[in-house]
């Protein structure tokens, strides 16, 4: 029982077991060991004074791996122990390899399941894959402690990122290094461009390491031990895994190749999504410019409103994604004007009630143009609600307070600021100081109660940025 209790706290690599013992005999102990799945791969050697085939068979039936009869030769016992430990090591390495390949695959499957087109981050995905690989080396028994991922920029010269982890936090650093062919240990590539190097019995000395990898890598890693170097056929990609805690096998190589495959999948997806995103953003911006071309506004107006809105969102300490989105989608506030007749939009005389109602329709029209695409949700809110007023006196729905989407409350102030600063057919341009006074104190058309107080407070804190943005993207200086 004492031995079984000891195994609970410290899993042994191998068990030597006698048969004739007080309390519980060796057969029972062996059986109890094998009942626990945690120990199913721990080799058990039965050493006993009992003789005969029947005793040997009984020991094997209870799960023993070897049966030795006393007196036991020390040389034979050592040989059996080494053999069983070698088998256990290979089995452990194989299980570890399958587990980590499965972990990499599970991670990719999870990311692809959640993939929406905007959620994929190449950097995040690659970092998580590297952490999965480095996790095998944190116990000092298996796996690498450093990963180098890069590309060959010219013969023998590589640029890339060197990774290691501390307390599950990934540490990464850009490096450039050259690999020498003088040692012959690195560049003797196999047909699969995979080289496994085991140096656990004799490490490279510092001079050899510096000749092979150059000073940069050695200064960061130290003396190189077991490592794998993989350069896929017909590719300039390179991955190196340094300083495995034990002898490197083909199983470790399979993990490394699986890692690179998964990394390529994410890279390819990310590059394609970047291309799609560029096209998407180009079309959105073009749509905004078309809307402005129908009005007396200019492309500079939408650039300014974008920037004003981003400044307010930053000051309100909103999430980075919100800040980035409003800095792009604010330009869609007047997209509905595409469907308003040019003569009505640019009328210099006082509009009739019917004409004003027509102009007010640009809010609903903008929302309709943008449709139900989830990615355009903020743009749709801004287009429909940027003329709502915090006191409920706005249009098209007469929303009040927090009923108005925050994005629209922000753009409402940004749009008014720019309208006051800009020359129109019915008014002259106001200075920054006059515009600030109107927003804070009001005039016959604009009242402080029209705006969210928190948005106004953010505007006041950053009003110099508003002035700078207007001058940077100005049409006519006030």
Coordinates of C-alpha atoms in Angstrom, one line a residue:
X1 CA 0.0 0.0 0.0
X2 CA 2.8 2.4 0.8
X3 CA 4.2 1.9 -2.7
X4 CA 0.8 2.6 -4.3
X5 CA 0.4 5.7 -2.2
X6 CA 3.9 6.9 -3.3
X7 CA 2.9 6.4 -6.9
X8 CA 0.0 8.8 -6.4
X9 CA 2.3 11.7 -5.6
X10 CA 5.2 10.8 -7.9
X11 CA 4.7 8.9 -11.1
X12 CA 7.6 6.5 -11.6
X13 CA 9.3 5.7 -14.9
X14 CA 9.6 2.0 -14.0
X15 CA 8.5 -0.3 -11.1
X16 CA 10.6 -3.2 -9.7
X17 CA 8.2 -5.5 -7.8
X18 CA 8.7 -8.6 -5.7
X19 CA 6.0 -11.2 -5.3
X20 CA 6.4 -12.3 -1.7
X21 CA 5.5 -9.2 0.3
X22 CA 3.6 -8.6 3.6
X23 CA 0.0 -7.5 3.4
X24 CA -0.5 -7.4 -0.4
X25 CA 1.5 -9.7 -2.7
X26 CA 3.2 -8.6 -5.9
X27 CA 0.4 -9.9 -8.2
X28 CA -2.2 -7.8 -6.4
X29 CA 0.0 -4.7 -6.5
X30 CA 0.7 -5.2 -10.2
X31 CA -3.0 -5.6 -10.8
X32 CA -3.8 -2.4 -8.9
X33 CA -1.2 -0.5 -10.9
X34 CA -2.7 -1.7 -14.2
X35 CA -6.3 -0.8 -13.1
X36 CA -5.2 2.9 -13.0
X37 CA -5.1 4.2 -16.5
X38 CA -2.5 6.8 -15.4
X39 CA 0.0 4.0 -15.0
X40 CA -0.9 1.8 -17.9
X41 CA 2.4 2.8 -19.7
X42 CA 4.7 2.4 -16.7
X43 CA 6.8 -0.8 -17.1
X44 CA 6.7 -3.3 -14.3
X45 CA 9.5 -5.9 -13.7
X46 CA 8.6 -8.7 -11.4
X47 CA 11.7 -10.0 -9.5
X48 CA 11.0 -13.1 -7.4
X49 CA 12.4 -16.2 -5.9
X50 CA 9.4 -18.2 -7.2
X51 CA 10.2 -20.5 -10.1
X52 CA 8.1 -22.0 -12.8
X53 CA 6.1 -21.2 -15.9
X54 CA 2.9 -20.9 -13.9
X55 CA 4.3 -18.1 -11.8
X56 CA 5.6 -16.3 -14.9
X57 CA 2.3 -16.5 -16.7
X58 CA 0.4 -15.3 -13.6
X59 CA 2.7 -12.3 -13.4
X60 CA 2.2 -11.5 -17.0
X61 CA -1.6 -11.9 -16.7
X62 CA -1.5 -9.3 -13.9
X63 CA 0.3 -6.8 -16.2
X64 CA 4.0 -7.4 -15.7
X65 CA 6.3 -6.6 -18.6
X66 CA 9.2 -8.7 -17.4
X67 CA 9.7 -11.7 -15.1
X68 CA 13.1 -12.3 -13.5
X69 CA 14.0 -15.1 -11.1
X70 CA 16.3 -14.6 -8.2
X71 CA 19.2 -14.6 -8.0
X72 CA 19.2 -11.9 -10.6
X73 CA 22.3 -10.9 -12.6
X74 CA 22.9 -7.2 -12.2
X75 CA 24.0 -6.9 -15.8
X76 CA 20.8 -8.6 -17.0
X77 CA 18.6 -6.4 -14.7
X78 CA 20.3 -3.3 -16.1
X79 CA 19.8 -4.4 -19.6
X80 CA 16.1 -5.2 -19.1
X81 CA 15.6 -1.8 -17.3
X82 CA 17.3 0.1 -20.2
X83 CA 15.2 -1.8 -22.8
X84 CA 11.9 -1.1 -21.1
X85 CA 12.7 2.5 -20.5
X86 CA 13.7 2.9 -24.1
X87 CA 10.4 1.4 -25.2
X88 CA 8.5 3.6 -22.8
X89 CA 10.4 6.7 -24.1
X90 CA 9.5 5.9 -27.7
X91 CA 5.9 5.3 -26.7
X92 CA 5.7 8.5 -24.7
X93 CA 7.2 10.4 -27.7
X94 CA 4.7 8.9 -30.1
X95 CA 1.8 9.7 -27.8
X96 CA 3.1 13.2 -27.2
X97 CA 3.5 13.7 -31.0
X98 CA -0.1 12.6 -31.7
X99 CA -1.4 14.7 -28.9
X100 CA 0.3 17.9 -30.0
X101 CA -0.6 17.3 -33.7
X102 CA -4.2 16.9 -32.5
X103 CA -3.9 20.0 -30.4
X104 CA -2.7 22.0 -33.4
X105 CA -5.5 20.6 -35.5
X106 CA -8.1 21.2 -32.8
X107 CA -6.9 24.9 -32.6
X108 CA -7.2 25.3 -36.3
X109 CA -10.6 23.7 -36.4
X110 CA -11.8 26.0 -33.6
X111 CA -10.6 29.1 -35.3
X112 CA -12.1 28.0 -38.6
X113 CA -15.4 27.2 -36.9
X114 CA -15.5 30.8 -35.4
X115 CA -14.2 32.3 -38.6
X116 CA -16.4 35.2 -39.9
X117 CA -14.1 37.0 -42.2
X118 CA -13.2 39.7 -39.7
X119 CA -12.1 37.6 -36.7
X120 CA -9.0 35.9 -38.2
X121 CA -5.7 37.4 -37.0
X122 CA -2.7 35.9 -38.7
X123 CA -0.4 37.1 -35.9
X124 CA -2.7 35.8 -33.1
X125 CA -3.2 32.5 -34.9
X126 CA 0.6 32.0 -35.4
X127 CA 1.4 33.0 -31.9
X128 CA -1.0 30.4 -30.5
X129 CA 0.4 27.7 -32.7
X130 CA 3.9 28.6 -31.5
X131 CA 2.8 28.5 -27.9
X132 CA 1.3 25.0 -28.5
X133 CA 4.7 23.8 -29.8
X134 CA 6.8 25.5 -27.1
X135 CA 4.5 24.1 -24.4
X136 CA 6.1 20.7 -25.0
X137 CA 9.5 22.1 -23.9
X138 CA 8.4 24.0 -20.7
X139 CA 8.9 20.9 -18.5
X140 CA 12.4 20.4 -19.7
X141 CA 11.7 16.9 -20.8
X142 CA 10.4 17.2 -24.4
X143 CA 9.8 19.8 -27.1
X144 CA 11.9 22.8 -28.1
X145 CA 12.5 25.8 -26.0
X146 CA 13.0 28.2 -29.0
X147 CA 11.3 28.4 -32.4
X148 CA 12.7 30.3 -35.4
X149 CA 10.2 31.0 -38.2
X150 CA 11.4 32.9 -41.2
X151 CA 12.2 33.1 -44.9
X152 CA 15.3 32.9 -46.9
X153 CA 16.0 36.4 -48.4
X154 CA 19.1 35.3 -50.2
X155 CA 21.3 32.2 -50.3
X156 CA 22.1 31.3 -46.7
X157 CA 20.6 34.5 -45.2
X158 CA 17.4 34.3 -43.2
X159 CA 15.0 36.9 -41.8
X160 CA 12.4 35.9 -39.3
X161 CA 11.1 35.8 -35.7
X162 CA 12.6 34.0 -32.8
X163 CA 10.1 32.8 -30.2
X164 CA 10.3 31.4 -26.7
X165 CA 7.9 31.5 -23.8
X166 CA 8.0 32.4 -20.1
X167 CA 5.0 31.6 -17.9
X168 CA 2.9 30.9 -20.9
X169 CA 3.6 34.4 -22.3
X170 CA 5.1 34.4 -25.8
X171 CA 8.3 36.3 -26.3
X172 CA 9.2 37.2 -29.8
X173 CA 12.0 39.0 -31.4
X174 CA 12.9 39.8 -35.1
X175 CA 16.2 38.3 -36.1
X176 CA 18.4 38.0 -39.2
X177 CA 21.1 35.4 -39.4
X178 CA 23.1 33.3 -41.8
X179 CA 23.6 29.6 -41.7
X180 CA 27.1 28.4 -42.5
X181 CA 27.7 25.2 -44.5
X182 CA 31.1 24.7 -43.0
X183 CA 30.0 22.2 -40.4
X184 CA 28.1 20.1 -42.8
X185 CA 25.5 19.5 -40.0
X186 CA 22.9 21.9 -41.2
X187 CA 22.9 21.9 -45.0
X188 CA 23.0 18.2 -45.8
X189 CA 19.3 18.3 -46.6
X190 CA 17.3 15.2 -47.2
X191 CA 14.9 14.8 -50.1
X192 CA 12.1 16.2 -47.8
X193 CA 14.4 19.1 -46.8
X194 CA 14.2 18.0 -43.2
X195 CA 17.2 17.6 -41.0
X196 CA 17.2 16.1 -37.5
X197 CA 20.2 16.8 -35.4
X198 CA 20.8 15.1 -32.1
X199 CA 23.5 16.4 -30.0
X200 CA 22.4 15.4 -26.5
X201 CA 25.5 13.2 -26.0
X202 CA 27.9 15.9 -27.2
X203 CA 26.7 19.5 -27.4
X204 CA 28.0 21.9 -30.0
X205 CA 30.6 24.0 -28.4
X206 CA 30.3 27.8 -28.6
X207 CA 32.7 28.1 -31.5
X208 CA 30.8 25.5 -33.6
X209 CA 27.5 27.1 -32.8
X210 CA 28.7 30.5 -33.9
X211 CA 30.1 29.1 -37.1
X212 CA 26.9 27.4 -37.9
X213 CA 24.3 29.9 -36.8
X214 CA 26.1 33.2 -36.4
X215 CA 26.5 35.3 -33.4
X216 CA 22.9 36.7 -33.2
X217 CA 21.3 33.3 -32.6
X218 CA 23.9 32.0 -30.2
X219 CA 23.8 35.3 -28.2
X220 CA 20.1 34.9 -27.8
X221 CA 19.8 31.1 -27.2
X222 CA 23.2 30.0 -25.9
X223 CA 24.8 26.7 -26.8
X224 CA 22.6 24.8 -29.3
X225 CA 21.5 21.3 -28.4
X226 CA 19.0 19.0 -30.2
X227 CA 17.3 20.8 -33.0
X228 CA 15.2 20.3 -36.2
X229 CA 15.7 22.4 -39.3
X230 CA 12.9 22.3 -42.0
X231 CA 12.8 24.0 -45.3
X232 CA 9.8 22.8 -47.3
X233 CA 10.5 21.8 -50.9
X234 CA 10.3 24.6 -53.5
X235 CA 9.8 27.2 -50.7
X236 CA 11.8 30.0 -49.1
X237 CA 10.2 29.3 -45.7
X238 CA 12.3 28.0 -42.9
X239 CA 11.5 26.7 -39.4
X240 CA 14.0 25.7 -36.8
X241 CA 13.2 24.2 -33.4
X242 CA 16.0 24.5 -30.9
X243 CA 17.1 22.7 -27.7
X244 CA 14.7 19.8 -27.3
X245 CA 14.8 18.4 -23.8
X246 CA 15.5 14.9 -25.2
X247 CA 16.6 13.1 -28.3
X248 CA 14.7 14.4 -31.4
X249 CA 12.8 11.8 -33.4
X250 CA 10.7 11.6 -36.6
X251 CA 7.7 12.1 -34.4
X252 CA 9.0 15.6 -33.4
X253 CA 9.7 16.3 -37.0
X254 CA 6.1 15.4 -37.9
X255 CA 4.9 17.9 -35.3
X256 CA 7.1 20.6 -36.8
X257 CA 5.9 19.9 -40.3
X258 CA 2.3 19.9 -39.0
X259 CA 2.9 23.3 -37.3
X260 CA 4.2 24.8 -40.5
X261 CA 1.3 23.4 -42.5
X262 CA -1.2 25.0 -40.1
X263 CA 0.7 28.2 -40.1
X264 CA 0.5 28.3 -43.9
X265 CA -3.2 27.7 -43.8
X266 CA -3.7 30.7 -41.5
X267 CA -1.3 32.9 -43.5
X268 CA -3.1 32.1 -46.8
X269 CA -6.5 32.8 -45.3
X270 CA -5.3 36.0 -43.7
X271 CA -3.8 37.2 -47.0
X272 CA -7.0 36.5 -48.9
X273 CA -9.1 38.2 -46.2
X274 CA -6.8 41.2 -46.4
X275 CA -7.4 41.4 -50.1
X276 CA -11.1 41.1 -49.6
X277 CA -11.0 43.8 -46.9
X278 CA -9.1 46.2 -49.1
X279 CA -11.7 45.7 -51.8
X280 CA -14.6 46.1 -49.3
X281 CA -13.1 49.3 -47.8
X282 CA -12.5 50.7 -51.3
X283 CA -16.1 50.2 -52.3
X284 CA -17.4 51.7 -49.1
X285 CA -15.2 54.8 -49.5
X286 CA -16.3 55.1 -53.2
X287 CA -19.9 55.0 -52.2
X288 CA -19.4 57.8 -49.6
X289 CA -17.6 59.9 -52.3
X290 CA -20.5 59.4 -54.7
X291 CA -22.9 60.6 -52.1
X292 CA -20.8 63.7 -51.4
X293 CA -20.5 64.4 -55.1
X294 CA -24.3 64.8 -55.2
X295 CA -24.1 67.4 -52.5
X296 CA -22.1 70.5 -52.1
X297 CA -19.9 68.7 -49.6
X298 CA -16.4 67.5 -50.6
X299 CA -14.3 64.4 -50.1
X300 CA -12.5 66.4 -47.4
X301 CA -15.7 66.7 -45.5
X302 CA -16.0 62.9 -45.1
X303 CA -12.3 62.6 -44.2
X304 CA -12.7 65.3 -41.5
X305 CA -15.8 63.7 -40.1
X306 CA -14.0 60.3 -39.9
X307 CA -11.2 61.9 -38.0
X308 CA -13.3 63.9 -35.7
X309 CA -15.4 60.8 -34.8
X310 CA -12.3 58.8 -34.1
X311 CA -10.9 61.4 -31.8
X312 CA -14.1 61.5 -29.7
X313 CA -14.2 57.7 -29.5
X314 CA -10.6 57.7 -28.3
X315 CA -11.3 60.3 -25.6
X316 CA -14.4 58.2 -24.5
X317 CA -12.0 55.3 -24.0
X318 CA -14.0 53.1 -26.2
X319 CA -12.6 49.7 -27.4
X320 CA -10.0 49.9 -30.1
X321 CA -12.2 48.1 -32.6
X322 CA -15.0 50.7 -32.0
X323 CA -12.5 53.5 -32.5
X324 CA -11.2 52.0 -35.7
X325 CA -14.7 51.3 -37.1
X326 CA -16.1 54.7 -36.4
X327 CA -13.0 56.3 -37.9
X328 CA -14.0 54.5 -41.2
X329 CA -17.8 54.2 -41.1
X330 CA -18.5 57.8 -40.1
X331 CA -18.1 58.7 -43.8
X332 CA -21.3 56.8 -44.5
X333 CA -23.5 59.3 -42.6
X334 CA -24.9 60.9 -45.7
X335 CA -24.8 58.0 -48.1
X336 CA -28.6 58.2 -48.5
X337 CA -28.2 61.5 -50.4
X338 CA -27.4 59.5 -53.5
X339 CA -31.2 59.1 -53.9
X340 CA -32.0 62.8 -53.2
X341 CA -32.3 65.0 -56.3
X342 CA -29.3 67.3 -56.8
X343 CA -31.5 70.4 -57.2
X344 CA -33.1 69.9 -53.8
X345 CA -29.8 69.2 -52.0
X346 CA -28.2 72.4 -53.4
X347 CA -31.1 74.8 -53.3
X348 CA -29.9 78.2 -52.1
X349 CA -33.4 79.5 -51.3
X350 CA -35.3 78.5 -48.2
X351 CA -36.6 75.0 -48.7
X352 CA -40.3 74.3 -48.7
X353 CA -41.7 71.9 -46.1
X354 CA -42.1 69.3 -48.7
X355 CA -38.5 69.7 -49.9
X356 CA -37.2 69.5 -46.3
X357 CA -39.1 66.3 -45.8
X358 CA -37.5 64.9 -48.9
X359 CA -34.0 65.7 -47.6
X360 CA -34.9 64.1 -44.2
X361 CA -35.5 60.9 -46.1
X362 CA -31.8 60.5 -46.7
X363 CA -31.5 58.9 -43.3
X364 CA -33.8 56.0 -44.0
X365 CA -32.6 55.8 -47.6
X366 CA -29.0 55.4 -46.3
X367 CA -30.0 52.7 -44.0
X368 CA -31.8 50.9 -46.8
X369 CA -28.8 51.2 -49.2
X370 CA -26.4 49.7 -46.6
X371 CA -28.8 46.7 -46.1
X372 CA -28.5 43.9 -43.6
X373 CA -24.8 43.1 -44.0
X374 CA -23.5 42.5 -40.4
X375 CA -20.2 44.3 -41.0
X376 CA -22.1 47.5 -42.0
X377 CA -24.1 47.6 -38.7
X378 CA -22.3 50.7 -37.4
X379 CA -22.5 52.4 -40.8
X380 CA -26.2 51.7 -40.9
X381 CA -26.8 53.1 -37.4
X382 CA -24.9 56.3 -38.3
X383 CA -26.7 56.8 -41.6
X384 CA -30.1 56.5 -40.0
X385 CA -29.6 58.2 -36.7
X386 CA -26.9 61.0 -37.1
X387 CA -29.7 63.6 -37.2
X388 CA -31.4 62.4 -34.0
X389 CA -31.0 64.8 -31.1
X390 CA -30.2 63.9 -27.5
X391 CA -33.3 65.9 -26.3
X392 CA -35.5 64.0 -28.7
X393 CA -36.1 66.8 -31.2
X394 CA -34.3 65.2 -34.1
X395 CA -35.3 63.0 -37.0
X396 CA -36.2 60.6 -38.5
X397 CA -37.6 58.8 -35.4
X398 CA -37.4 61.4 -32.6
X399 CA -35.1 59.1 -30.5
X400 CA -33.9 60.5 -27.2
X401 CA -30.8 60.0 -25.0
X402 CA -29.4 56.5 -25.1
X403 CA -32.0 55.3 -27.5
X404 CA -29.7 56.9 -30.1
X405 CA -26.8 54.6 -31.0
X406 CA -23.5 55.9 -29.5
X407 CA -21.9 55.9 -33.0
X408 CA -24.6 58.2 -34.3
X409 CA -24.4 60.5 -31.2
X410 CA -20.6 60.9 -31.9
X411 CA -21.0 61.5 -35.6
X412 CA -23.9 64.0 -34.9
X413 CA -21.5 66.4 -33.1
X414 CA -18.6 65.7 -35.6
X415 CA -20.9 66.6 -38.6
X416 CA -22.3 69.7 -36.9
X417 CA -18.8 70.9 -36.1
X418 CA -17.7 70.5 -39.7
X419 CA -20.9 72.1 -41.1
X420 CA -20.4 75.2 -38.9
X421 CA -16.7 75.4 -39.9
X422 CA -17.5 75.1 -43.7
X423 CA -18.8 77.7 -46.2
X424 CA -22.2 76.8 -47.6
X425 CA -24.4 78.5 -50.2
X426 CA -26.6 79.7 -47.3
X427 CA -23.9 80.7 -44.8
X428 CA -20.3 81.8 -44.3
X429 CA -17.7 79.6 -42.6
X430 CA -17.3 80.1 -38.8
X431 CA -14.0 80.1 -37.0
X432 CA -13.0 77.3 -34.6
X433 CA -13.7 79.6 -31.6
X434 CA -17.1 80.6 -32.9
X435 CA -18.0 77.0 -33.6
X436 CA -17.0 76.0 -30.2
X437 CA -19.2 78.7 -28.7
X438 CA -22.2 77.7 -30.7
X439 CA -21.9 74.0 -29.7
X440 CA -21.5 74.9 -26.0
X441 CA -23.9 77.8 -25.8
X442 CA -26.2 77.4 -28.9
X443 CA -27.6 79.7 -31.5
X444 CA -31.0 79.9 -33.3
X445 CA -30.5 76.5 -34.9
X446 CA -28.1 74.5 -32.7
X447 CA -28.6 73.9 -29.0
X448 CA -26.3 72.2 -26.4
X449 CA -29.2 69.9 -25.6
X450 CA -29.0 68.4 -29.0
X451 CA -25.8 66.5 -28.0
X452 CA -24.9 63.8 -25.7
X453 CA -23.1 65.5 -22.7
X454 CA -20.4 62.9 -22.6
X455 CA -19.7 63.4 -26.3
X456 CA -19.6 67.2 -25.7
X457 CA -17.2 66.7 -22.8
X458 CA -14.9 64.6 -25.0
X459 CA -15.1 67.2 -27.7
X460 CA -14.1 70.0 -25.4
X461 CA -11.0 68.0 -24.2
X462 CA -9.9 67.4 -27.7
X463 CA -11.1 70.6 -29.4
X464 CA -7.6 71.5 -30.5
X465 CA -7.5 68.2 -32.4
X466 CA -10.7 69.2 -34.2
X467 CA -9.1 72.5 -35.2
X468 CA -5.9 70.7 -36.4
X469 CA -8.0 68.1 -38.4
X470 CA -10.0 70.9 -40.1
X471 CA -6.8 72.7 -41.1
X472 CA -5.2 69.6 -42.3
X473 CA -8.1 68.6 -44.6
X474 CA -9.5 72.1 -45.2
X475 CA -11.4 73.3 -48.3
X476 CA -11.5 77.0 -47.4
X477 CA -9.7 78.3 -44.3
X478 CA -11.9 80.3 -42.0

